[in-house]
Amino acid sequence: MANPIIRVENLGKKYRLGQENRAGTGLRHVIEDAVRNPLKFFKGIQSPTEEFWALRNISFELEKGDVLGVIGHNGAGKSTLLKLLSRVTEPTEGCIRLRGRIACLLEVGTGFHHELTGRENVFLNGSILGMSRVEIKKKFDAIVSFAGVEKFIDVPVKRYSTGMMVRLAFAVAAHLEPEILIVDEVLAVGDAEFQKKCIGKMEDVASKEGKTILFVSHSMASVRRLCTKGLLLKKGSVVQLGKVADVVDSYVKALNTDDGATSLTEGEKDFSFLSIQTRQGDGTGSTVFNHDEPIEIIIRYRTKREIPELALDMLISNASEVPVFTVHRSSHQKKNIPPGTWEAKITIPALFLIPDRYVVSLLAHVMRRETFQTIDRAVSFEINETGSDMDGYGTRFGSVMVPFRWEEKAS
Amino acid sequence: MEEIVIEAGTADRHYWKDIWNYREVLYFLAWRDVVIRYKQTVVGFLWTFIRPVLTMLILVFVFRKISGLTSGSTPYPVMVFAGVLPWMLFSSALNGGGASLLGNSNLISKVYIPRLIIPTSTMAVCLVEFAISLLFLMVIMAWYLVAPTWRIITLPFWTALALLAAFGPAILIGALNVRYRDFNQILPFLIQIGTYVTPVGFRTEFVMQRISEPWRTLYALNPMVGVIDGFRWAICGADFHIDWFRFATSCITTLVLLCIGISYFRRVEKTFADAI
């Protein structure tokens, strides 16, 4: 088997916390230390400071053509890993072996200068990222047309919109042709169309040109679509390394901190909601779901007497508090509720709600006569974007996914 | 295929080769600084004249008119300008290099380029400025009817020496600046003192005649003393000569400062990204 293109062994990076936590790190403190404790100072002994391992014992290998998605919560060590790989900072222990040119996109537009024109910035940025002047000249037209800023190429970039600047910066980096490309959250900016273009370009780079890519993102959808392997980090260590689907899955599952069950304050009246829970199809409580799995909502309630015409409604609203739909008990159960404790189950099918955060509200009332109980935002749940049709569009384009067909014929 | 090994403490195996490989970045950064420098100023290049000329006029006023110093057969303004030129080069290189790392903090924390390139690239702006001031020197020389001699061809050597003298302290202060911002305050102050201590507005001999031995050597330790002597020798004609002892002393100081600067810079540059 060929040598791996990236081999990381026992990589670790330690930061000192203590020094940063002090009131300042000015010269005054150094002098102060020297005066207070001259012996210690000249022996070079640091006053005890808190140490913090941003990364520890990281080992993995990547072959040519691998696209690795690095995922994890904020502070898991993703950015530190990329910084070490791109040689921005030095590891404290362990080593990295890279075979080939490495280029990184840690925030696009590094080295862009506002006073310079687009053309000048392409040359400057390209050279900072490691392209030669000849190379940039050769690819200049391709870069500009990829970014779609032909008309403005001789205008200072301070007159550009953010979108234009990001596009130009990404275009420069995309034409680098390194053996290893490191990408950090670039796709967070730019409009949907351009994001698609970027992902397309990265797919090309990986599959057609056989380049190795390391991709850090919070967007599980992009990671899933783009990557072949996944690396899940938690508090500076590797939790899982493997196929991207498995790693994304366990990351999403790990987001679940509670079982989605909420006890509700009992009403004083003859009717009262008792509890509500959101569950996955297999019955485990959860508040985070993939867009392609059904969501069960379990509601428990109690009646002390049979209340004629009692209506129970469950309203789902999205993160912007826009009501999406309501489910009425009366559409499905015709009879009044006999005294006792009851459990209702409402299933929201898979591939229906678009990825967003939702809240469930409950209402018990007799139409136009009496309200027994209203519970706004009884429980909330989240649907993760793991590659749905709405990926890249977002809530502006609708609240639900529908299976309607688009038929077409020549006319 | 070339293998890059990143390991604690071994980053500097290819230190100088790395810098050579990145020479185009050096070129682009230098070019950027020059372009930006003149892009948004109304009178543009005129500024480059105004600063040294005003400095020259003030120094002539103070030392010639008020203090009544003389400069032999060379017109006093020519003599002063021959000192102001290298001093301006030195001080702007020191200033630029000292501030360069903080000014490019986004480059340091986001991408890898050999760090030494950043302060080095700022020297280019200073050289451009210097070249423009040289034009003005020609004007003054023509005005005072001072004919250049063959010695003028040694100017590139003295210019390089001035830059070297600035480079060591510049990278030292630049590196210190990353950790201790105090040097932002100290640097202008040092340069101000330097303007009076260095023989910019008067002949070196003027000082030498008034002090005795241990102080003379001490005075010559200022690396710019040798450089300015050299400039005057190259520009002003027969009245000026090079004192080889002072020249050697200045060179040694330059070299020592350069070594200190580079070794400190290399020691701390790996942590720039964490500290900046």
PDB file of N, CA and C in Angstrom, chain A residues 24 47 69 113 248 319 376:
ATOM      1  N   GLY A  24      -2.505  41.434  32.768  1.00  0.00           N
ATOM      2  CA  GLY A  24      -1.866  41.829  31.527  1.00  0.00           C
ATOM      3  C   GLY A  24      -0.595  41.032  31.374  1.00  0.00           C
ATOM      4  N   SER A  47       6.417  30.945  36.829  1.00  0.00           N
ATOM      5  CA  SER A  47       5.527  30.816  37.966  1.00  0.00           C
ATOM      6  C   SER A  47       4.455  29.807  37.571  1.00  0.00           C
ATOM      7  N   GLY A  69     -13.805  14.834   7.186  1.00  0.00           N
ATOM      8  CA  GLY A  69     -14.600  15.847   7.862  1.00  0.00           C
ATOM      9  C   GLY A  69     -14.241  15.845   9.325  1.00  0.00           C
ATOM     10  N   HIS A 113      -6.197  42.944   1.251  1.00  0.00           N
ATOM     11  CA  HIS A 113      -6.076  44.307   1.754  1.00  0.00           C
ATOM     12  C   HIS A 113      -7.140  45.178   1.122  1.00  0.00           C
ATOM     13  N   VAL A 248     -20.930  11.129  11.706  1.00  0.00           N
ATOM     14  CA  VAL A 248     -21.943  12.186  11.786  1.00  0.00           C
ATOM     15  C   VAL A 248     -23.105  11.718  12.652  1.00  0.00           C
ATOM     16  N   ALA A 319     -38.773  28.061  14.647  1.00  0.00           N
ATOM     17  CA  ALA A 319     -37.911  28.909  15.471  1.00  0.00           C
ATOM     18  C   ALA A 319     -38.321  30.373  15.403  1.00  0.00           C
ATOM     19  N   ASP A 376     -47.984  27.148  26.262  1.00  0.00           N
ATOM     20  CA  ASP A 376     -47.143  27.598  25.153  1.00  0.00           C
ATOM     21  C   ASP A 376     -45.756  27.016  25.322  1.00  0.00           C
TER      22      ASP A 376
END
